[in-house]
Amino acid sequence: MAQPADTKKRGKARAPATKNAGLGGNQPGLTKDELLRGYRDMLLIRRFEEKAGQLYGMGLIGGFCHLYIGQEAVVVGMQMALGEGDQVITSYRDHGHMLATGMEARGVMAELTGRAGGYSHGKGGSMHMFSKEKNFFGGHGIVGAQVSLGTGLAFSNRYRGNDRVCVTYFGDGAANQGQVFESFNLASLMKLPCIYVIENNKYGMGTSVDRATASRDLSLNGAPWGMPGVQVDGMDVEAMHAAALAAVAHCRAGLGPYLLEVQTYRYRGHSMSDPGRYRSREEVQNMRSTRDCIEGARHKLESLGIEEAQFREIDDSVKRIVQDAADFAQTSPEPDVSELWTDILLEG
Amino acid sequence: MAMMTYLDAARAALAEEMRRDPTVWAVGEDLGRGGVFSQYRGLVEEFGPERISDAPISEAAILGAAVGAAMMGTRPVVEMRFSDFALCAVDELVNQAAKARYMFGGQTRVPLVVREPMGMWRSSAAQHSQSLEAWYAHIPGLVVVCPSTPADNKALLKAAIRSDDPVVYLEHKHLWPLEGEVPDGDHVLPFGQAAIVTPGSDLTIVSWSAQVHVCADAVATLARQGVKAELIDLRTLWPWDKETVLASAARTGRLLIVHEAVQAGGFGAEIAATAAEHITARIRRLGAPRAPIGYAPPLEDAVRVQAPAIVAAALGLVNGRQLG
């Protein structure tokens, strides 16, 4: 049994101590090149989401649209620790996750505008996209529903005898759903290679985590089943990456599931229709000005000798990708009505 | 009479019932800030957080706890935010709330209202748009209410809160801003009493919820073509007003049932079958195709039952053409 007696360690970039040495331990920070890549990936998500917000404001995107601005370091740090064939599944706040897995900005943006060129051919919208190629399993609209599905993705890895892991993301709000705890027990019992990532952005819609959750430490949520859990600074891509490496190593070694409670923050409303009256402007502004993940990475890169021209080059390339995606999303045709009868069980 | 929106009418009904009866309380996610559609706006200020109770995102626990609280004689109004989300608590509703009175030999009652905003609304896609009223109508022990106007939303929500049995209360999201006249005072409607929206003699159209308004447009078009359609708003699906529907259809000889929900297995089938068993009339149903609801507007529109389709179906019945 490799269940650690000490299931919990606090700390920014510190990986948990497990009984099995060499499964992670303290990881060094990212190299300059890795950090530069992380910076670029976070910036791409930020600019993409800003553009999506603009298109929503112009009426080109309808329905529900949940932006990821502020939380970029979480998916980027995690993705940098994953390998080919590892799976990702998440909720409806999914644009950043998709871009992090390498899904095309064009296809994501065109789905937001409901066009035939979107990943779901216009059928899914912001909340419901999928990429078999990138092992992104959606895009789920019912709070917490993806957690048991992710458990099953991990089950399949074990069943097939591969060493792949599944990263199952959910929010602090979803963390209170019953199937989350049912999944924790099941995954622990079966030692499934599942990394559960609670993106604690402090608010489940308009209800703060303090008002919705009796526990003050969600990283302990897997403790009854012996699931190791750590709290991670999700505003720091290096801390996120280090924690992710430890989690991945644990799961790949067949030691069962692993829980990361990531402390993060969304700058925008729950969705585009949320004016955010449940928190102060100062609170948001303070996070933006003191904890921003992209600014943090930039300062670190500056101290490593990256110059203004290189940042500008990255900015320009990201802007080009986002503009191209926005153009594509507005010129791709609307789905033909015949699409109603594709990928369906039986018509009638 | 006062002009009021569908949303405000429900808010007024809940507030009046809470003032009248201290055992009435509400629970659900985001109620403290007024509900996701503002349908609880101002209520926490008047009644406090004990009675307008915020809950974590835990539908199963919320509904199960409400069943227990109802068995103890309080009257919970449970907010599920979207009827789609209420599926997370179907066991608590179907296996527990609906069964307790009968299964325990009448020793307990479950005076519970489950509010489930339903229906298609501005490209909400497959998991936020469904109309599942037929599921609940199928379950013995549940009352199923689908109001279509502000006046009905007030009078029926009051009736639901006063009901000693569990009520699935399906408000249509598209109707929140709809304005209409609402009678002053303590106006309560009984369940199972349909409304004749427009009297007519050539055919009977039965509908409920937001689809009533689409039918009303179709009825106006038909009138311009000399066809007098009688439009009936069912208001409650269980119990449903068989007498009014069957009497009307027997008189007109033609019955068209229209709903937003998927046609296959929809509640229209129950009405059509009942009519076929009891009266002589030509019968037709219109509902959505059996497809999940797409996000893109052309796909969303493709599953809507729109006025031209209703007009065409009505003319088909009236003119006796072979039905497709």
XYZ file of C-alpha atoms in Angstrom:
672
model
C 0.000 0.000 0.000
C 1.365 3.318 -0.902
C -1.278 5.400 0.769
C 0.643 8.128 2.496
C -0.173 8.570 6.140
C 0.393 12.252 5.723
C -2.094 13.039 3.006
C -1.591 16.719 3.015
C 1.202 19.222 2.652
C 0.788 22.885 2.270
C 2.994 25.011 0.184
C 3.347 27.017 -2.898
C 5.526 24.964 -5.154
C 6.094 22.122 -2.824
C 5.158 18.686 -3.938
C 3.760 16.343 -1.343
C 5.970 13.895 0.403
C 4.861 10.447 -0.512
C 6.349 7.280 0.856
C 7.603 6.382 -2.547
C 10.679 8.478 -3.069
C 11.505 9.877 -6.443
C 7.908 10.373 -7.498
C 8.146 14.071 -7.632
C 9.729 15.684 -4.669
C 10.701 19.293 -4.942
C 10.886 20.223 -8.574
C 13.035 22.976 -9.879
C 11.217 25.914 -11.469
C 10.692 26.146 -15.179
C 13.648 26.805 -17.432
C 13.705 30.128 -19.191
C 12.430 28.596 -22.411
C 9.690 26.701 -20.615
C 8.598 29.799 -18.760
C 8.601 31.732 -22.003
C 6.327 29.104 -23.516
C 4.084 29.199 -20.466
C 3.916 32.985 -20.711
C 2.938 32.767 -24.357
C 0.259 30.125 -23.707
C -1.248 32.142 -20.848
C -1.230 35.267 -22.980
C -2.969 33.439 -25.807
C -5.784 32.392 -23.450
C -6.047 35.931 -22.027
C -6.241 37.598 -25.432
C -8.605 34.942 -26.755
C -10.965 35.472 -23.852
C -10.817 39.249 -24.198
C -11.777 38.859 -27.845
C -14.579 36.451 -26.953
C -15.882 39.044 -24.486
C -15.849 41.652 -27.261
C -17.672 39.403 -29.706
C -20.245 38.596 -27.038
C -20.755 42.321 -26.501
C -21.305 42.708 -30.235
C -23.988 40.032 -30.160
C -21.942 37.570 -32.194
C -21.842 35.057 -29.344
C -25.025 34.023 -27.597
C -26.087 31.837 -24.728
C -23.800 31.346 -21.782
C -20.162 32.353 -22.063
C -17.848 31.813 -19.092
C -14.465 33.496 -19.432
C -11.269 32.141 -17.901
C -9.419 35.438 -17.480
C -7.281 35.345 -14.325
C -7.039 31.567 -14.108
C -4.687 30.972 -17.050
C -1.737 29.676 -15.006
C -3.767 26.695 -13.813
C -4.283 24.961 -17.133
C -0.975 26.088 -18.607
C 1.068 24.864 -15.634
C -0.820 21.584 -15.600
C -0.616 20.995 -19.317
C 3.161 21.472 -19.295
C 3.390 18.518 -16.926
C 1.269 16.229 -19.126
C 2.352 13.972 -21.921
C 0.974 12.617 -25.155
C -2.262 10.710 -24.580
C -3.142 12.105 -21.157
C -6.788 13.153 -20.962
C -8.395 16.407 -19.868
C -12.032 16.952 -18.923
C -13.663 20.022 -17.433
C -16.815 22.041 -16.924
C -18.392 24.808 -18.992
C -15.564 27.300 -18.262
C -13.540 25.484 -20.840
C -11.961 27.829 -23.406
C -8.617 28.023 -21.602
C -8.439 24.275 -21.131
C -8.995 23.698 -24.824
C -6.359 26.190 -25.926
C -3.927 24.698 -23.415
C -4.368 21.234 -24.907
C -3.416 22.690 -28.276
C -6.882 22.870 -29.782
C -7.114 25.463 -32.551
C -8.234 28.959 -31.567
C -10.190 29.107 -34.822
C -12.322 26.085 -34.032
C -13.021 27.226 -30.483
C -13.951 30.777 -31.483
C -16.133 29.550 -34.351
C -18.019 27.331 -31.930
C -18.621 30.386 -29.761
C -20.198 32.146 -32.727
C -22.217 29.012 -33.545
C -20.627 28.356 -36.921
C -20.085 25.222 -38.959
C -16.314 25.585 -38.516
C -16.574 25.213 -34.755
C -15.419 22.112 -32.931
C -19.027 20.949 -32.456
C -20.234 22.349 -35.811
C -22.271 24.944 -33.936
C -24.213 22.368 -31.979
C -22.495 22.804 -28.653
C -21.517 26.444 -28.118
C -19.183 27.806 -25.463
C -19.909 25.091 -22.917
C -19.752 22.004 -25.091
C -16.665 21.260 -27.167
C -14.536 18.163 -27.585
C -11.350 17.081 -29.320
C -10.554 13.441 -29.753
C -7.233 14.370 -31.309
C -6.152 16.395 -28.272
C -7.752 14.066 -25.719
C -10.041 16.822 -24.526
C -13.254 15.189 -23.351
C -15.458 18.306 -22.962
C -17.011 20.850 -22.100
C -19.834 19.859 -19.580
C -22.725 22.074 -18.533
C -24.088 20.398 -15.425
C -22.085 21.399 -12.366
C -19.884 18.517 -11.204
C -21.019 16.080 -13.890
C -17.582 15.797 -15.471
C -15.984 14.543 -12.259
C -17.410 11.037 -12.452
C -16.766 10.994 -16.198
C -13.111 11.862 -15.591
C -12.965 9.031 -13.080
C -14.093 6.737 -15.866
C -11.473 8.082 -18.262
C -8.890 7.218 -15.633
C -10.471 3.793 -15.206
C -10.011 3.179 -18.894
C -6.293 3.963 -18.616
C -5.890 1.359 -15.920
C -8.061 -1.129 -17.791
C -5.970 -0.768 -20.904
C -2.801 -1.033 -18.899
C -1.290 2.186 -20.179
C 0.412 4.760 -17.969
C -1.747 7.697 -19.015
C -3.428 9.973 -16.493
C -6.667 11.919 -16.607
C -6.880 15.484 -15.346
C -10.382 16.233 -14.099
C -11.008 19.914 -13.476
C -13.906 21.351 -11.497
C -14.644 24.429 -9.460
C -15.051 25.167 -5.766
C -18.811 25.212 -6.319
C -18.873 21.796 -7.949
C -16.701 20.434 -5.144
C -19.866 20.148 -3.037
C -21.689 17.825 -5.422
C -22.286 14.320 -4.177
C -20.789 12.530 -7.167
C -17.470 14.258 -6.516
C -17.134 12.437 -3.208
C -18.469 9.239 -4.714
C -15.787 9.527 -7.379
C -13.065 10.130 -4.790
C -13.974 6.912 -3.037
C -14.220 4.925 -6.246
C -10.936 6.234 -7.654
C -9.140 5.631 -4.357
C -10.578 2.159 -4.024
C -9.556 1.222 -7.558
C -6.348 3.275 -7.527
C -7.291 5.105 -10.688
C -4.796 7.487 -12.317
C -6.959 10.584 -11.916
C -5.738 14.039 -10.956
C -8.658 15.967 -9.525
C -8.056 19.705 -9.838
C -10.343 21.965 -7.840
C -10.037 25.389 -9.418
C -10.968 27.384 -6.340
C -11.675 30.792 -7.845
C -13.494 31.836 -4.643
C -17.011 32.050 -6.098
C -19.538 29.484 -7.253
C -21.562 31.776 -9.467
C -22.363 34.557 -6.973
C -21.807 32.599 -3.782
C -18.399 32.817 -2.141
C -16.709 29.577 -1.184
C -16.877 30.627 2.467
C -20.651 30.712 2.276
C -20.996 27.474 0.345
C -18.410 25.186 1.910
C -17.982 24.346 5.582
C -14.388 23.190 5.047
C -11.724 25.883 4.803
C -9.278 23.522 3.133
C -10.571 21.698 0.079
C -7.275 19.847 -0.430
C -8.391 17.650 2.470
C -11.532 16.570 0.622
C -9.947 13.274 -0.443
C -8.386 12.562 2.940
C -11.073 10.123 4.181
C -10.074 7.837 1.306
C -6.355 8.393 1.722
C -6.091 10.537 -1.385
C -3.128 12.892 -1.158
C -4.037 16.534 -1.582
C -2.148 19.786 -1.706
C -3.029 23.428 -1.985
C -1.342 25.190 -4.871
C -0.870 28.837 -5.770
C -2.743 28.917 -9.035
C -1.646 32.470 -9.801
C 1.933 31.237 -10.263
C 2.532 29.056 -13.306
C 5.747 27.628 -11.861
C 4.065 26.589 -8.626
C 1.264 25.073 -10.631
C 3.677 23.191 -12.835
C 5.654 21.813 -9.893
C 2.515 20.560 -8.178
C 1.302 19.084 -11.440
C 4.546 17.159 -11.935
C 4.228 15.581 -8.520
C 0.611 14.670 -9.144
C 1.373 13.176 -12.539
C 4.270 11.140 -11.152
C 2.039 9.783 -8.378
C -0.663 8.722 -10.806
C 1.708 7.262 -13.405
C 3.313 5.140 -10.704
C -0.037 3.483 -10.084
C -0.506 4.965 -6.636
C -4.064 6.102 -7.238
C -5.757 9.481 -7.537
C -4.387 12.823 -6.415
C -6.095 16.069 -5.468
C -4.892 19.595 -6.153
C -6.795 22.493 -4.638
C -5.668 25.379 -6.768
C -6.093 28.860 -5.335
C -7.026 31.008 -8.271
C -9.296 33.909 -9.170
C -11.545 34.872 -12.047
C -11.479 38.536 -12.945
C -14.724 38.516 -14.918
C -18.212 37.522 -13.849
C -19.384 33.932 -13.607
C -20.694 34.368 -17.129
C -21.095 37.358 -19.409
C -24.458 38.175 -17.840
C -23.059 38.430 -14.303
C -22.451 42.002 -13.108
C -20.514 40.684 -10.100
C -22.257 42.590 -7.327
C -21.257 39.978 -4.764
C -17.672 41.239 -4.539
C -15.982 44.602 -4.484
C -14.157 46.228 -7.361
C -11.223 46.664 -5.003
C -10.994 42.940 -4.408
C -10.804 42.241 -8.131
C -8.425 45.118 -8.752
C -6.155 43.992 -5.952
C -5.864 40.503 -7.424
C -5.209 41.890 -10.888
C -2.544 44.300 -9.773
C -0.711 42.127 -7.265
C -1.246 38.497 -8.239
C -1.728 38.351 -11.992
C -0.153 35.201 -13.427
C 0.907 36.768 -16.706
C 2.476 39.810 -15.066
C 4.210 37.522 -12.592
C 5.704 35.396 -15.357
C 6.747 38.491 -17.244
C 8.620 39.929 -14.274
C 10.408 36.662 -13.795
C 11.328 36.543 -17.476
C 12.590 40.111 -17.350
C 14.833 39.147 -14.469
C 16.095 36.284 -16.613
C 17.068 38.716 -19.339
C 14.141 38.576 -21.746
C 13.917 41.898 -23.503
C 11.056 44.088 -24.557
C 11.400 43.144 -28.208
C 10.874 39.470 -27.416
C 7.742 40.232 -25.416
C 6.465 42.339 -28.259
C 7.085 39.531 -30.691
C 5.084 37.149 -28.506
C 2.305 39.703 -28.091
C 2.126 40.204 -31.837
C 2.026 36.516 -32.661
C -0.700 35.905 -30.088
C -2.735 38.822 -31.386
C -2.455 37.472 -34.915
C -3.756 34.058 -33.838
C -6.666 35.606 -31.966
C -7.557 37.994 -34.778
C -7.404 35.154 -37.276
C -9.696 33.116 -35.030
C -12.133 36.016 -34.719
C -12.153 36.532 -38.481
C -12.706 32.852 -39.100
C -15.469 32.767 -36.490
C -17.331 35.520 -38.310
C -16.863 34.206 -41.843
C -17.401 30.501 -41.276
C -20.981 29.750 -42.391
C -23.788 28.979 -39.996
C -24.552 25.276 -39.764
C -27.027 23.970 -42.288
C -30.312 22.917 -40.746
C -29.625 19.381 -41.966
C -26.979 19.289 -39.224
C -29.917 18.805 -36.848
C -30.092 15.194 -38.037
C -26.422 14.280 -37.862
C -24.848 12.417 -34.937
C -28.180 11.483 -33.469
C -29.650 8.154 -32.497
C -32.760 8.046 -34.650
C -34.791 10.724 -36.313
C -38.542 11.001 -36.055
C -55.401 44.718 -11.433
C -51.761 45.625 -11.690
C -49.330 45.254 -14.580
C -46.580 42.905 -13.594
C -43.987 40.696 -15.212
C -44.151 36.906 -15.041
C -41.035 37.056 -12.859
C -42.364 39.681 -10.468
C -45.707 37.895 -10.200
C -43.954 34.802 -8.874
C -41.860 36.915 -6.547
C -45.007 38.573 -5.197
C -46.695 35.195 -4.741
C -43.795 33.823 -2.730
C -43.530 36.974 -0.608
C -47.263 36.986 0.135
C -47.249 33.315 1.065
C -44.223 33.802 3.303
C -45.955 36.679 5.084
C -49.123 34.635 5.449
C -47.529 31.401 6.606
C -44.365 31.270 8.720
C -43.745 27.648 7.745
C -42.994 28.664 4.144
C -39.288 29.011 3.342
C -37.140 28.840 0.229
C -33.831 27.120 -0.403
C -31.495 26.975 -3.352
C -28.277 28.082 -4.923
C -27.709 31.833 -5.183
C -30.996 32.795 -3.481
C -29.173 35.183 -1.154
C -28.283 37.421 -4.066
C -31.775 37.236 -5.502
C -31.645 34.076 -7.578
C -29.949 33.597 -10.932
C -32.837 35.262 -12.747
C -33.555 37.812 -9.950
C -36.747 35.953 -9.130
C -35.897 36.185 -5.389
C -34.766 39.827 -5.493
C -35.373 41.650 -2.214
C -36.713 38.614 -0.394
C -33.677 37.934 1.778
C -33.881 41.541 2.946
C -37.482 41.063 4.065
C -37.393 37.488 5.366
C -33.769 36.963 6.331
C -31.333 34.199 5.426
C -33.117 31.594 7.559
C -36.140 31.683 5.294
C -34.450 32.628 2.020
C -31.728 30.097 2.408
C -28.594 29.927 0.289
C -27.363 26.439 -0.424
C -24.191 25.010 -1.919
C -24.330 23.433 -5.366
C -25.653 20.113 -4.116
C -29.012 19.509 -5.765
C -29.495 16.022 -4.364
C -28.830 17.136 -0.786
C -30.965 20.262 -1.161
C -33.978 18.401 -2.464
C -33.596 15.468 -0.085
C -33.299 17.816 2.886
C -36.352 19.697 1.665
C -38.322 16.438 1.571
C -37.342 15.808 5.188
C -38.220 19.340 6.193
C -41.562 19.032 4.430
C -42.325 15.787 6.285
C -41.874 17.787 9.475
C -44.552 20.206 8.386
C -42.620 23.111 6.941
C -43.261 24.177 3.360
C -40.026 24.408 1.429
C -39.868 26.086 -1.958
C -36.830 24.563 -3.632
C -35.088 26.473 -6.410
C -33.277 24.290 -8.955
C -32.192 27.189 -11.270
C -32.593 25.140 -14.455
C -34.854 22.143 -14.945
C -31.790 20.445 -16.438
C -29.936 20.793 -13.122
C -32.885 19.308 -11.244
C -32.014 15.985 -12.834
C -29.201 15.770 -10.277
C -31.961 15.327 -7.678
C -34.401 13.095 -9.518
C -34.138 10.287 -6.961
C -35.123 12.601 -4.137
C -38.074 13.868 -6.134
C -39.303 10.707 -7.823
C -38.410 7.971 -5.348
C -38.801 9.944 -2.129
C -41.065 12.995 -2.392
C -43.565 11.453 -4.798
C -43.889 8.166 -2.941
C -43.849 9.035 0.768
C -47.532 9.797 1.320
C -48.791 6.651 -0.390
C -46.021 4.286 0.633
C -46.346 5.202 4.308
C -50.099 4.766 4.318
C -50.906 8.441 4.510
C -48.953 9.027 7.700
C -46.851 11.740 6.138
C -47.267 14.427 3.519
C -44.615 16.231 1.497
C -45.758 19.838 0.987
C -42.905 20.775 -1.299
C -42.581 23.044 -4.338
C -39.718 22.408 -6.740
C -39.192 25.394 -9.031
C -37.510 24.401 -12.264
C -37.008 27.159 -14.856
C -37.381 25.357 -18.176
C -37.320 25.734 -21.905
C -35.361 27.253 -24.732
C -33.890 30.651 -24.031
C -31.310 32.572 -26.089
C -29.041 29.780 -27.310
C -28.609 28.028 -23.994
C -27.705 24.768 -25.790
C -28.371 21.139 -24.961
C -27.930 21.109 -21.176
C -29.783 24.324 -20.271
C -32.850 24.308 -22.551
C -34.948 21.226 -22.000
C -38.700 20.855 -21.459
C -39.152 17.742 -19.349
C -42.686 18.195 -18.037
C -43.874 14.868 -19.464
C -41.363 12.994 -17.281
C -42.927 14.395 -14.151
C -46.492 13.977 -15.384
C -45.655 10.285 -15.666
C -44.879 9.968 -11.954
C -47.793 9.211 -9.616
C -47.641 11.518 -6.618
C -46.419 14.655 -8.367
C -48.413 17.736 -9.329
C -47.041 19.367 -12.496
C -47.616 23.065 -13.177
C -46.628 25.029 -16.311
C -47.880 28.626 -16.048
C -47.933 30.817 -19.149
C -48.953 34.277 -17.885
C -48.031 36.603 -15.010
C -51.502 36.208 -13.465
C -51.269 32.433 -13.576
C -47.720 32.431 -12.297
C -48.871 34.263 -9.208
C -52.067 32.326 -8.595
C -50.570 28.914 -9.340
C -47.416 29.439 -7.307
C -49.645 30.314 -4.361
C -51.635 27.143 -4.978
C -48.418 25.137 -5.224
C -47.122 26.490 -1.921
C -50.431 25.649 -0.246
C -50.490 22.164 -1.740
C -49.905 19.371 0.750
C -48.348 17.246 -1.983
C -45.152 17.835 -3.962
C -45.438 20.164 -6.933
C -43.013 20.397 -9.839
C -43.336 24.029 -10.805
C -41.999 24.709 -14.296
C -41.565 28.385 -15.135
C -40.427 29.163 -18.658
C -37.222 31.212 -18.811
C -38.349 32.998 -21.948
C -41.400 34.344 -20.109
C -39.611 36.099 -17.215
C -39.998 39.607 -18.731
C -43.534 39.037 -20.078
C -45.907 41.691 -18.725
C -49.569 41.164 -18.009
C -52.412 42.118 -15.719
C -52.436 40.367 -12.377
C -55.531 40.419 -10.138
C -55.078 42.198 -6.823
C -55.460 40.331 -3.582
C -55.149 36.719 -2.624
C -56.031 35.115 -5.923
C -55.375 31.368 -5.972
C -56.147 29.008 -8.858
C -57.076 25.384 -8.368
C -54.980 22.753 -10.125
C -56.568 21.098 -13.130
C -58.469 24.110 -14.395
C -57.528 25.043 -17.944
C -58.064 28.519 -19.393
C -59.875 29.133 -22.650
C -57.609 31.824 -24.075
C -59.612 32.316 -27.266
C -63.034 30.762 -27.901
C -63.621 29.233 -31.318
C -65.688 26.678 -33.153
C -63.565 25.237 -35.970
C -60.840 23.449 -34.061
C -59.350 23.117 -30.607
C -55.700 23.928 -29.945
C -54.280 22.813 -26.582
C -50.960 24.055 -25.294
C -49.142 25.227 -22.162
C -46.238 27.358 -20.975
C -44.482 29.622 -23.492
C -45.902 27.705 -26.416
C -49.364 29.155 -25.620
C -48.122 32.522 -26.874
C -46.866 31.044 -30.136
C -50.233 29.354 -30.526
C -51.962 32.694 -29.913
C -50.052 34.152 -32.878
C -51.137 31.202 -34.994
C -54.744 31.620 -33.862
C -54.669 35.279 -34.954
C -53.358 34.233 -38.376
C -56.028 31.572 -38.660
C -58.719 34.113 -37.744
C -57.607 36.312 -40.635
C -58.173 33.300 -42.870
C -61.655 32.759 -41.467
C -60.741 29.821 -39.237
C -61.986 30.148 -35.654
C -59.662 28.207 -33.410
C -60.346 27.684 -29.731
C -57.084 28.004 -27.787
C -56.873 26.242 -24.450
C -54.023 26.840 -22.004
C -53.768 23.713 -19.912
C -51.937 25.521 -17.043
C -51.388 22.299 -15.092
C -50.362 18.994 -16.661
C -51.226 16.915 -13.629
C -53.992 17.093 -12.836
C -55.079 18.164 -16.307
C -58.447 19.504 -17.282
C -59.829 16.627 -19.355
C -63.355 17.975 -19.179
C -62.576 21.292 -20.797
C -60.340 19.786 -23.463
C -62.643 16.908 -24.369
C -65.766 19.071 -24.389
C -64.102 21.579 -26.693
C -62.659 18.966 -29.036
C -65.965 17.077 -29.165
C -67.661 20.339 -30.164
C -65.105 21.394 -32.811
C -64.313 17.854 -33.983
C -60.638 18.726 -34.391
C -57.890 18.684 -31.810
C -54.348 19.980 -32.203
C -51.931 19.679 -29.275
C -48.811 21.827 -29.380
C -45.817 21.783 -27.062
C -42.181 22.883 -27.012
C -41.015 19.535 -25.636
C -39.962 16.658 -27.863
C -43.070 15.295 -29.551
C -42.214 11.620 -29.072
C -43.429 10.614 -25.633
C -44.516 14.177 -24.891
C -47.593 15.027 -22.857
C -49.411 15.714 -26.121
C -49.476 11.957 -26.637
C -51.420 11.497 -23.409
C -53.961 14.122 -24.408
C -54.293 12.707 -27.924
C -54.764 9.181 -26.636
C -57.311 10.282 -24.046
C -59.263 12.162 -26.693
C -59.133 9.170 -29.046
C -60.556 6.979 -26.296
C -63.448 9.277 -25.423
C -64.568 11.418 -28.341
C -64.725 11.492 -32.091
C -62.299 14.045 -33.420
C -59.434 14.354 -35.837
C -56.319 14.684 -33.762
C -52.828 15.935 -34.412
C -49.774 16.714 -32.270
C -46.929 19.158 -32.816
C -43.747 19.058 -30.763
C -40.029 19.240 -31.207
C -38.121 16.658 -33.215
C -36.330 14.082 -31.098
C -32.992 15.907 -31.213
C -30.947 17.583 -28.499
C -31.208 21.358 -28.644
C -28.426 22.905 -30.710
C -26.544 26.041 -29.757
C -26.397 27.838 -33.112
C -29.547 29.913 -33.731
C -30.484 28.079 -36.958
C -30.339 24.752 -35.122
C -32.234 26.089 -32.122
C -34.901 27.494 -34.411
C -35.136 24.181 -36.243
C -36.490 22.459 -33.135
C -38.920 25.232 -32.201
C -42.569 24.735 -33.022
C -43.253 28.041 -34.741
C -46.514 29.737 -35.677
C -46.461 28.837 -39.400
C -46.216 25.140 -38.562
C -49.156 25.466 -36.183
C -51.191 27.292 -38.817
C -50.386 24.642 -41.396
C -51.320 21.810 -39.049
C -54.572 23.577 -38.100
C -55.513 24.137 -41.727
C -54.710 20.520 -42.456
C -57.172 19.434 -39.780
C -59.837 21.904 -40.830
C -59.558 21.183 -44.528
C -59.444 17.472 -43.965
C -56.314 17.013 -46.004
C -54.335 13.853 -45.703
C -51.996 14.393 -42.809
C -48.309 13.900 -43.311
